């Protein structure tokens, strides 16, 4: 009975890696180097600290690899609650990871553009493309959160509240991405709602790390 709990805690470790790498890349690296709407300033910062820029690439790549591993962990832990739904959730999370991985080329291309003299405007465009690519990936991730939430509610070995939070997080992600692409003027109104997925993902991560799962309710036939 310790095996599923150990796997759940391993999943929590992957989740923590995703959160720390994602925040590090976004806040520490891009938050330091990218100045919104200021191509020349952004270019100067990147060229002055190419190592920091590459660190952002490495952090994002590590996040993607951890996300792939977590997709497999969730599939194993939640398959007893619904094999089809668990497979769907895994595919959606892997789709998100694939989009994020390809999207990293736009990020790295910004550095290549600057080093080859293509100008700050081109670099800023590529970075903006990378930012939009993140939100495209969140379409798949948001759908995954909804399916994951249904599975968590159905799985007696996880608290129902985790599933409810996951579904709410998925709704915010889907709404945020939809407004960014289809109604950009409304997107700013959605931004405060991202506190919901932040709380949901932190809660799930900490539950996996600390509790793992309720082994007393784990299906005996698995």
PDB file of C-alpha atoms in Angstrom:
ATOM      1  CA  UNK A   1       0.000   0.000   0.000  1.00  0.00           C
ATOM      2  CA  UNK A   2       3.026   2.306   0.251  1.00  0.00           C
ATOM      3  CA  UNK A   3       3.690   2.170  -3.500  1.00  0.00           C
ATOM      4  CA  UNK A   4       0.830   4.474  -4.642  1.00  0.00           C
ATOM      5  CA  UNK A   5       1.630   6.948  -1.864  1.00  0.00           C
ATOM      6  CA  UNK A   6       5.300   6.993  -2.860  1.00  0.00           C
ATOM      7  CA  UNK A   7       4.269   7.556  -6.484  1.00  0.00           C
ATOM      8  CA  UNK A   8       1.959  10.388  -5.443  1.00  0.00           C
ATOM      9  CA  UNK A   9       4.778  12.038  -3.511  1.00  0.00           C
ATOM     10  CA  UNK A  10       7.058  11.656  -6.514  1.00  0.00           C
ATOM     11  CA  UNK A  11       4.329  13.410  -8.496  1.00  0.00           C
ATOM     12  CA  UNK A  12       4.358  16.174  -5.890  1.00  0.00           C
ATOM     13  CA  UNK A  13       8.109  16.532  -6.414  1.00  0.00           C
ATOM     14  CA  UNK A  14       7.585  16.834 -10.169  1.00  0.00           C
ATOM     15  CA  UNK A  15       4.829  19.399  -9.527  1.00  0.00           C
ATOM     16  CA  UNK A  16       7.113  21.416  -7.247  1.00  0.00           C
ATOM     17  CA  UNK A  17       9.793  21.362  -9.948  1.00  0.00           C
ATOM     18  CA  UNK A  18       7.263  22.675 -12.478  1.00  0.00           C
ATOM     19  CA  UNK A  19       6.184  25.500 -10.167  1.00  0.00           C
ATOM     20  CA  UNK A  20       9.708  26.562  -9.162  1.00  0.00           C
ATOM     21  CA  UNK A  21      11.117  26.403 -12.704  1.00  0.00           C
ATOM     22  CA  UNK A  22       8.099  28.176 -14.177  1.00  0.00           C
ATOM     23  CA  UNK A  23       8.206  30.980 -11.624  1.00  0.00           C
ATOM     24  CA  UNK A  24      11.983  31.251 -11.903  1.00  0.00           C
ATOM     25  CA  UNK A  25      11.881  31.587 -15.687  1.00  0.00           C
ATOM     26  CA  UNK A  26       8.984  34.039 -15.684  1.00  0.00           C
ATOM     27  CA  UNK A  27       9.794  36.252 -12.693  1.00  0.00           C
ATOM     28  CA  UNK A  28      13.566  36.022 -12.260  1.00  0.00           C
ATOM     29  CA  UNK A  29      14.659  35.755 -15.907  1.00  0.00           C
ATOM     30  CA  UNK A  30      12.013  37.315 -18.150  1.00  0.00           C
ATOM     31  CA  UNK A  31      10.917  39.722 -15.441  1.00  0.00           C
ATOM     32  CA  UNK A  32      14.500  41.000 -15.294  1.00  0.00           C
ATOM     33  CA  UNK A  33      15.322  41.081 -19.002  1.00  0.00           C
ATOM     34  CA  UNK A  34      12.112  41.971 -20.834  1.00  0.00           C
ATOM     35  CA  UNK A  35      10.752  45.499 -20.701  1.00  0.00           C
ATOM     36  CA  UNK A  36       7.242  45.608 -22.149  1.00  0.00           C
ATOM     37  CA  UNK A  37       7.070  47.794 -25.264  1.00  0.00           C
ATOM     38  CA  UNK A  38      10.740  48.790 -25.014  1.00  0.00           C
ATOM     39  CA  UNK A  39      12.606  46.866 -27.723  1.00  0.00           C
ATOM     40  CA  UNK A  40      15.941  48.675 -27.376  1.00  0.00           C
ATOM     41  CA  UNK A  41      16.046  48.380 -23.590  1.00  0.00           C
ATOM     42  CA  UNK A  42      15.092  44.695 -23.750  1.00  0.00           C
ATOM     43  CA  UNK A  43      17.764  44.012 -26.368  1.00  0.00           C
ATOM     44  CA  UNK A  44      20.430  45.751 -24.304  1.00  0.00           C
ATOM     45  CA  UNK A  45      19.541  43.735 -21.214  1.00  0.00           C
ATOM     46  CA  UNK A  46      19.580  40.423 -23.073  1.00  0.00           C
ATOM     47  CA  UNK A  47      22.898  41.104 -24.782  1.00  0.00           C
ATOM     48  CA  UNK A  48      24.399  42.177 -21.462  1.00  0.00           C
ATOM     49  CA  UNK A  49      23.289  38.934 -19.770  1.00  0.00           C
ATOM     50  CA  UNK A  50      23.010  36.126 -22.363  1.00  0.00           C
ATOM     51  CA  UNK A  51      23.743  33.555 -19.657  1.00  0.00           C
ATOM     52  CA  UNK A  52      20.679  34.647 -17.697  1.00  0.00           C
ATOM     53  CA  UNK A  53      18.604  34.482 -20.876  1.00  0.00           C
ATOM     54  CA  UNK A  54      19.799  30.909 -21.514  1.00  0.00           C
ATOM     55  CA  UNK A  55      18.986  30.031 -17.905  1.00  0.00           C
ATOM     56  CA  UNK A  56      15.371  30.901 -18.690  1.00  0.00           C
ATOM     57  CA  UNK A  57      15.502  28.422 -21.571  1.00  0.00           C
ATOM     58  CA  UNK A  58      16.944  25.712 -19.306  1.00  0.00           C
ATOM     59  CA  UNK A  59      14.347  26.332 -16.592  1.00  0.00           C
ATOM     60  CA  UNK A  60      11.483  26.123 -19.080  1.00  0.00           C
ATOM     61  CA  UNK A  61      12.885  22.953 -20.622  1.00  0.00           C
ATOM     62  CA  UNK A  62      13.209  21.360 -17.177  1.00  0.00           C
ATOM     63  CA  UNK A  63       9.612  22.384 -16.454  1.00  0.00           C
ATOM     64  CA  UNK A  64       8.428  20.673 -19.665  1.00  0.00           C
ATOM     65  CA  UNK A  65      10.272  17.444 -18.827  1.00  0.00           C
ATOM     66  CA  UNK A  66       8.787  17.421 -15.317  1.00  0.00           C
ATOM     67  CA  UNK A  67       5.343  18.047 -16.810  1.00  0.00           C
ATOM     68  CA  UNK A  68       5.699  14.975 -19.033  1.00  0.00           C
ATOM     69  CA  UNK A  69       6.652  12.866 -16.013  1.00  0.00           C
ATOM     70  CA  UNK A  70       3.732  14.255 -13.986  1.00  0.00           C
ATOM     71  CA  UNK A  71       1.311  13.412 -16.810  1.00  0.00           C
ATOM     72  CA  UNK A  72       2.337   9.755 -16.501  1.00  0.00           C
ATOM     73  CA  UNK A  73       2.088   9.810 -12.687  1.00  0.00           C
ATOM     74  CA  UNK A  74      -1.439  11.228 -12.779  1.00  0.00           C
ATOM     75  CA  UNK A  75      -2.459   8.629 -15.359  1.00  0.00           C
ATOM     76  CA  UNK A  76      -1.322   5.773 -13.105  1.00  0.00           C
ATOM     77  CA  UNK A  77      -2.855   7.255  -9.944  1.00  0.00           C
ATOM     78  CA  UNK A  78      -6.200   8.162 -11.509  1.00  0.00           C
ATOM     79  CA  UNK A  79      -6.744   5.359 -14.020  1.00  0.00           C
ATOM     80  CA  UNK A  80      -8.841   3.381 -11.492  1.00  0.00           C
ATOM     81  CA  UNK A  81     -11.267   6.327 -11.360  1.00  0.00           C
ATOM     82  CA  UNK A  82     -11.820   6.173 -15.129  1.00  0.00           C
ATOM     83  CA  UNK A  83      -9.344   4.801 -17.651  1.00  0.00           C
ATOM     84  CA  UNK A  84     -10.696   6.836 -20.579  1.00  0.00           C
ATOM     85  CA  UNK A  85     -10.726  10.103 -18.646  1.00  0.00           C
ATOM     86  CA  UNK A  86      -7.247   9.427 -17.250  1.00  0.00           C
ATOM     87  CA  UNK A  87      -5.934   8.790 -20.752  1.00  0.00           C
ATOM     88  CA  UNK A  88      -7.606  11.982 -21.994  1.00  0.00           C
ATOM     89  CA  UNK A  89      -6.078  14.022 -19.168  1.00  0.00           C
ATOM     90  CA  UNK A  90      -2.630  12.602 -19.924  1.00  0.00           C
ATOM     91  CA  UNK A  91      -2.918  13.361 -23.644  1.00  0.00           C
ATOM     92  CA  UNK A  92      -4.034  16.934 -22.945  1.00  0.00           C
ATOM     93  CA  UNK A  93      -1.133  17.495 -20.540  1.00  0.00           C
ATOM     94  CA  UNK A  94       1.308  16.032 -23.060  1.00  0.00           C
ATOM     95  CA  UNK A  95      -0.148  18.319 -25.732  1.00  0.00           C
ATOM     96  CA  UNK A  96       0.535  21.265 -23.450  1.00  0.00           C
ATOM     97  CA  UNK A  97       4.109  20.069 -22.930  1.00  0.00           C
ATOM     98  CA  UNK A  98       4.586  19.697 -26.681  1.00  0.00           C
ATOM     99  CA  UNK A  99       3.364  23.213 -27.410  1.00  0.00           C
ATOM    100  CA  UNK A 100       5.604  24.630 -24.663  1.00  0.00           C
ATOM    101  CA  UNK A 101       8.631  22.742 -26.006  1.00  0.00           C
ATOM    102  CA  UNK A 102       8.130  23.994 -29.580  1.00  0.00           C
ATOM    103  CA  UNK A 103       7.381  27.463 -28.224  1.00  0.00           C
ATOM    104  CA  UNK A 104      10.865  27.587 -26.699  1.00  0.00           C
ATOM    105  CA  UNK A 105      12.273  27.991 -30.195  1.00  0.00           C
ATOM    106  CA  UNK A 106      10.626  31.411 -30.449  1.00  0.00           C
ATOM    107  CA  UNK A 107      12.209  32.342 -27.117  1.00  0.00           C
ATOM    108  CA  UNK A 108      15.716  31.243 -28.107  1.00  0.00           C
ATOM    109  CA  UNK A 109      15.334  32.764 -31.579  1.00  0.00           C
ATOM    110  CA  UNK A 110      15.141  36.196 -29.917  1.00  0.00           C
ATOM    111  CA  UNK A 111      18.705  35.800 -28.679  1.00  0.00           C
ATOM    112  CA  UNK A 112      19.879  34.514 -32.068  1.00  0.00           C
ATOM    113  CA  UNK A 113      18.211  37.467 -33.805  1.00  0.00           C
ATOM    114  CA  UNK A 114      20.053  39.950 -31.596  1.00  0.00           C
ATOM    115  CA  UNK A 115      23.415  38.197 -31.927  1.00  0.00           C
ATOM    116  CA  UNK A 116      23.072  38.154 -35.717  1.00  0.00           C
ATOM    117  CA  UNK A 117      22.108  41.809 -35.953  1.00  0.00           C
ATOM    118  CA  UNK A 118      18.443  41.465 -36.921  1.00  0.00           C
ATOM    119  CA  UNK A 119      17.451  44.250 -34.549  1.00  0.00           C
ATOM    120  CA  UNK A 120      15.610  44.761 -31.259  1.00  0.00           C
ATOM    121  CA  UNK A 121      12.177  44.948 -32.875  1.00  0.00           C
ATOM    122  CA  UNK A 122      12.516  41.420 -34.274  1.00  0.00           C
ATOM    123  CA  UNK A 123      13.679  40.103 -30.896  1.00  0.00           C
ATOM    124  CA  UNK A 124      10.764  41.728 -29.064  1.00  0.00           C
ATOM    125  CA  UNK A 125       8.344  40.294 -31.639  1.00  0.00           C
ATOM    126  CA  UNK A 126       9.730  36.789 -31.059  1.00  0.00           C
ATOM    127  CA  UNK A 127       9.426  37.214 -27.292  1.00  0.00           C
ATOM    128  CA  UNK A 128       5.833  38.359 -27.717  1.00  0.00           C
ATOM    129  CA  UNK A 129       5.200  35.307 -29.898  1.00  0.00           C
ATOM    130  CA  UNK A 130       6.659  33.164 -27.106  1.00  0.00           C
ATOM    131  CA  UNK A 131       4.320  34.807 -24.590  1.00  0.00           C
ATOM    132  CA  UNK A 132       1.312  34.038 -26.770  1.00  0.00           C
ATOM    133  CA  UNK A 133       2.572  30.485 -27.206  1.00  0.00           C
ATOM    134  CA  UNK A 134       2.355  30.051 -23.442  1.00  0.00           C
ATOM    135  CA  UNK A 135      -1.310  30.980 -23.538  1.00  0.00           C
ATOM    136  CA  UNK A 136      -1.921  28.620 -26.429  1.00  0.00           C
ATOM    137  CA  UNK A 137      -0.464  25.811 -24.308  1.00  0.00           C
ATOM    138  CA  UNK A 138      -2.791  26.838 -21.474  1.00  0.00           C
ATOM    139  CA  UNK A 139      -5.775  25.956 -23.669  1.00  0.00           C
ATOM    140  CA  UNK A 140      -4.714  22.302 -23.471  1.00  0.00           C
ATOM    141  CA  UNK A 141      -3.692  22.635 -19.842  1.00  0.00           C
ATOM    142  CA  UNK A 142      -6.990  24.260 -18.908  1.00  0.00           C
ATOM    143  CA  UNK A 143      -8.931  21.417 -20.525  1.00  0.00           C
ATOM    144  CA  UNK A 144      -6.660  18.970 -18.706  1.00  0.00           C
ATOM    145  CA  UNK A 145      -7.412  20.676 -15.390  1.00  0.00           C
ATOM    146  CA  UNK A 146     -11.143  20.192 -15.934  1.00  0.00           C
ATOM    147  CA  UNK A 147     -10.754  16.477 -16.761  1.00  0.00           C
ATOM    148  CA  UNK A 148      -8.278  16.052 -13.913  1.00  0.00           C
ATOM    149  CA  UNK A 149     -10.767  17.690 -11.557  1.00  0.00           C
ATOM    150  CA  UNK A 150     -13.495  15.231 -12.555  1.00  0.00           C
ATOM    151  CA  UNK A 151     -11.098  12.353 -11.915  1.00  0.00           C
ATOM    152  CA  UNK A 152     -10.060  13.724  -8.518  1.00  0.00           C
ATOM    153  CA  UNK A 153     -13.711  14.008  -7.517  1.00  0.00           C
ATOM    154  CA  UNK A 154     -14.376  10.434  -8.623  1.00  0.00           C
ATOM    155  CA  UNK A 155     -11.226   9.092  -6.928  1.00  0.00           C
ATOM    156  CA  UNK A 156     -12.062   8.343  -3.283  1.00  0.00           C
ATOM    157  CA  UNK A 157      -8.345   8.327  -2.433  1.00  0.00           C
ATOM    158  CA  UNK A 158      -8.134  12.093  -3.057  1.00  0.00           C
ATOM    159  CA  UNK A 159     -10.151  14.877  -1.366  1.00  0.00           C
ATOM    160  CA  UNK A 160     -13.098  16.132  -3.417  1.00  0.00           C
ATOM    161  CA  UNK A 161     -11.969  19.723  -2.800  1.00  0.00           C
ATOM    162  CA  UNK A 162      -8.866  19.135  -4.932  1.00  0.00           C
ATOM    163  CA  UNK A 163     -11.078  18.239  -7.869  1.00  0.00           C
ATOM    164  CA  UNK A 164     -13.291  21.280  -7.420  1.00  0.00           C
ATOM    165  CA  UNK A 165     -10.248  23.558  -7.294  1.00  0.00           C
ATOM    166  CA  UNK A 166      -8.787  21.931 -10.400  1.00  0.00           C
ATOM    167  CA  UNK A 167     -11.993  22.450 -12.380  1.00  0.00           C
ATOM    168  CA  UNK A 168     -12.115  26.098 -11.275  1.00  0.00           C
ATOM    169  CA  UNK A 169      -8.477  26.542 -12.302  1.00  0.00           C
ATOM    170  CA  UNK A 170      -9.207  25.027 -15.699  1.00  0.00           C
ATOM    171  CA  UNK A 171     -12.061  27.458 -16.217  1.00  0.00           C
ATOM    172  CA  UNK A 172      -9.781  30.419 -15.508  1.00  0.00           C
ATOM    173  CA  UNK A 173      -7.037  29.145 -17.817  1.00  0.00           C
ATOM    174  CA  UNK A 174      -9.497  28.539 -20.659  1.00  0.00           C
ATOM    175  CA  UNK A 175     -11.156  31.926 -20.189  1.00  0.00           C
ATOM    176  CA  UNK A 176      -7.823  33.737 -19.985  1.00  0.00           C
ATOM    177  CA  UNK A 177      -6.463  32.168 -23.169  1.00  0.00           C
ATOM    178  CA  UNK A 178      -9.730  32.651 -25.051  1.00  0.00           C
ATOM    179  CA  UNK A 179      -9.857  36.347 -24.215  1.00  0.00           C
ATOM    180  CA  UNK A 180      -6.186  36.881 -25.082  1.00  0.00           C
ATOM    181  CA  UNK A 181      -6.674  35.529 -28.603  1.00  0.00           C
ATOM    182  CA  UNK A 182     -10.303  36.410 -29.296  1.00  0.00           C
ATOM    183  CA  UNK A 183     -11.028  39.493 -27.152  1.00  0.00           C
ATOM    184  CA  UNK A 184      -7.708  41.067 -26.068  1.00  0.00           C
ATOM    185  CA  UNK A 185      -9.434  44.121 -24.627  1.00  0.00           C
ATOM    186  CA  UNK A 186     -11.176  41.951 -22.040  1.00  0.00           C
ATOM    187  CA  UNK A 187      -8.097  39.966 -21.033  1.00  0.00           C
ATOM    188  CA  UNK A 188      -6.943  42.487 -18.417  1.00  0.00           C
ATOM    189  CA  UNK A 189     -10.189  41.931 -16.498  1.00  0.00           C
ATOM    190  CA  UNK A 190      -9.411  38.204 -16.256  1.00  0.00           C
ATOM    191  CA  UNK A 191      -5.909  38.599 -14.813  1.00  0.00           C
ATOM    192  CA  UNK A 192      -6.926  38.844 -11.103  1.00  0.00           C
ATOM    193  CA  UNK A 193      -8.730  35.513 -11.464  1.00  0.00           C
ATOM    194  CA  UNK A 194      -5.400  33.747 -11.980  1.00  0.00           C
ATOM    195  CA  UNK A 195      -5.128  33.694  -8.185  1.00  0.00           C
ATOM    196  CA  UNK A 196      -7.539  30.727  -8.368  1.00  0.00           C
ATOM    197  CA  UNK A 197      -5.275  28.410 -10.408  1.00  0.00           C
ATOM    198  CA  UNK A 198      -2.254  29.511  -8.365  1.00  0.00           C
ATOM    199  CA  UNK A 199      -4.043  28.420  -5.181  1.00  0.00           C
ATOM    200  CA  UNK A 200      -5.346  25.233  -6.819  1.00  0.00           C
ATOM    201  CA  UNK A 201      -1.982  24.102  -8.134  1.00  0.00           C
ATOM    202  CA  UNK A 202      -0.123  24.908  -4.921  1.00  0.00           C
ATOM    203  CA  UNK A 203      -2.720  23.030  -2.891  1.00  0.00           C
ATOM    204  CA  UNK A 204      -2.527  19.948  -5.104  1.00  0.00           C
ATOM    205  CA  UNK A 205       1.275  20.055  -5.134  1.00  0.00           C
ATOM    206  CA  UNK A 206       1.502  20.294  -1.341  1.00  0.00           C
ATOM    207  CA  UNK A 207      -1.110  17.576  -0.825  1.00  0.00           C
ATOM    208  CA  UNK A 208       0.844  15.202  -3.053  1.00  0.00           C
ATOM    209  CA  UNK A 209       4.121  16.022  -1.312  1.00  0.00           C
ATOM    210  CA  UNK A 210       2.842  15.815   2.261  1.00  0.00           C
ATOM    211  CA  UNK A 211      -0.024  13.315   2.231  1.00  0.00           C
ATOM    212  CA  UNK A 212       0.430  11.558  -1.078  1.00  0.00           C
ATOM    213  CA  UNK A 213      -3.002   9.960  -1.115  1.00  0.00           C
ATOM    214  CA  UNK A 214      -5.392   8.116   1.173  1.00  0.00           C
ATOM    215  CA  UNK A 215      -4.067   4.552   0.924  1.00  0.00           C
ATOM    216  CA  UNK A 216      -7.010   3.230   2.951  1.00  0.00           C
ATOM    217  CA  UNK A 217      -9.274   4.130   0.017  1.00  0.00           C
ATOM    218  CA  UNK A 218      -6.912   3.002  -2.738  1.00  0.00           C
ATOM    219  CA  UNK A 219      -8.620   0.233  -4.777  1.00  0.00           C
ATOM    220  CA  UNK A 220      -7.459  -3.163  -3.561  1.00  0.00           C
ATOM    221  CA  UNK A 221      -7.689  -4.642  -7.079  1.00  0.00           C
ATOM    222  CA  UNK A 222      -5.189  -2.201  -8.626  1.00  0.00           C
TER     223      UNK A 222
END
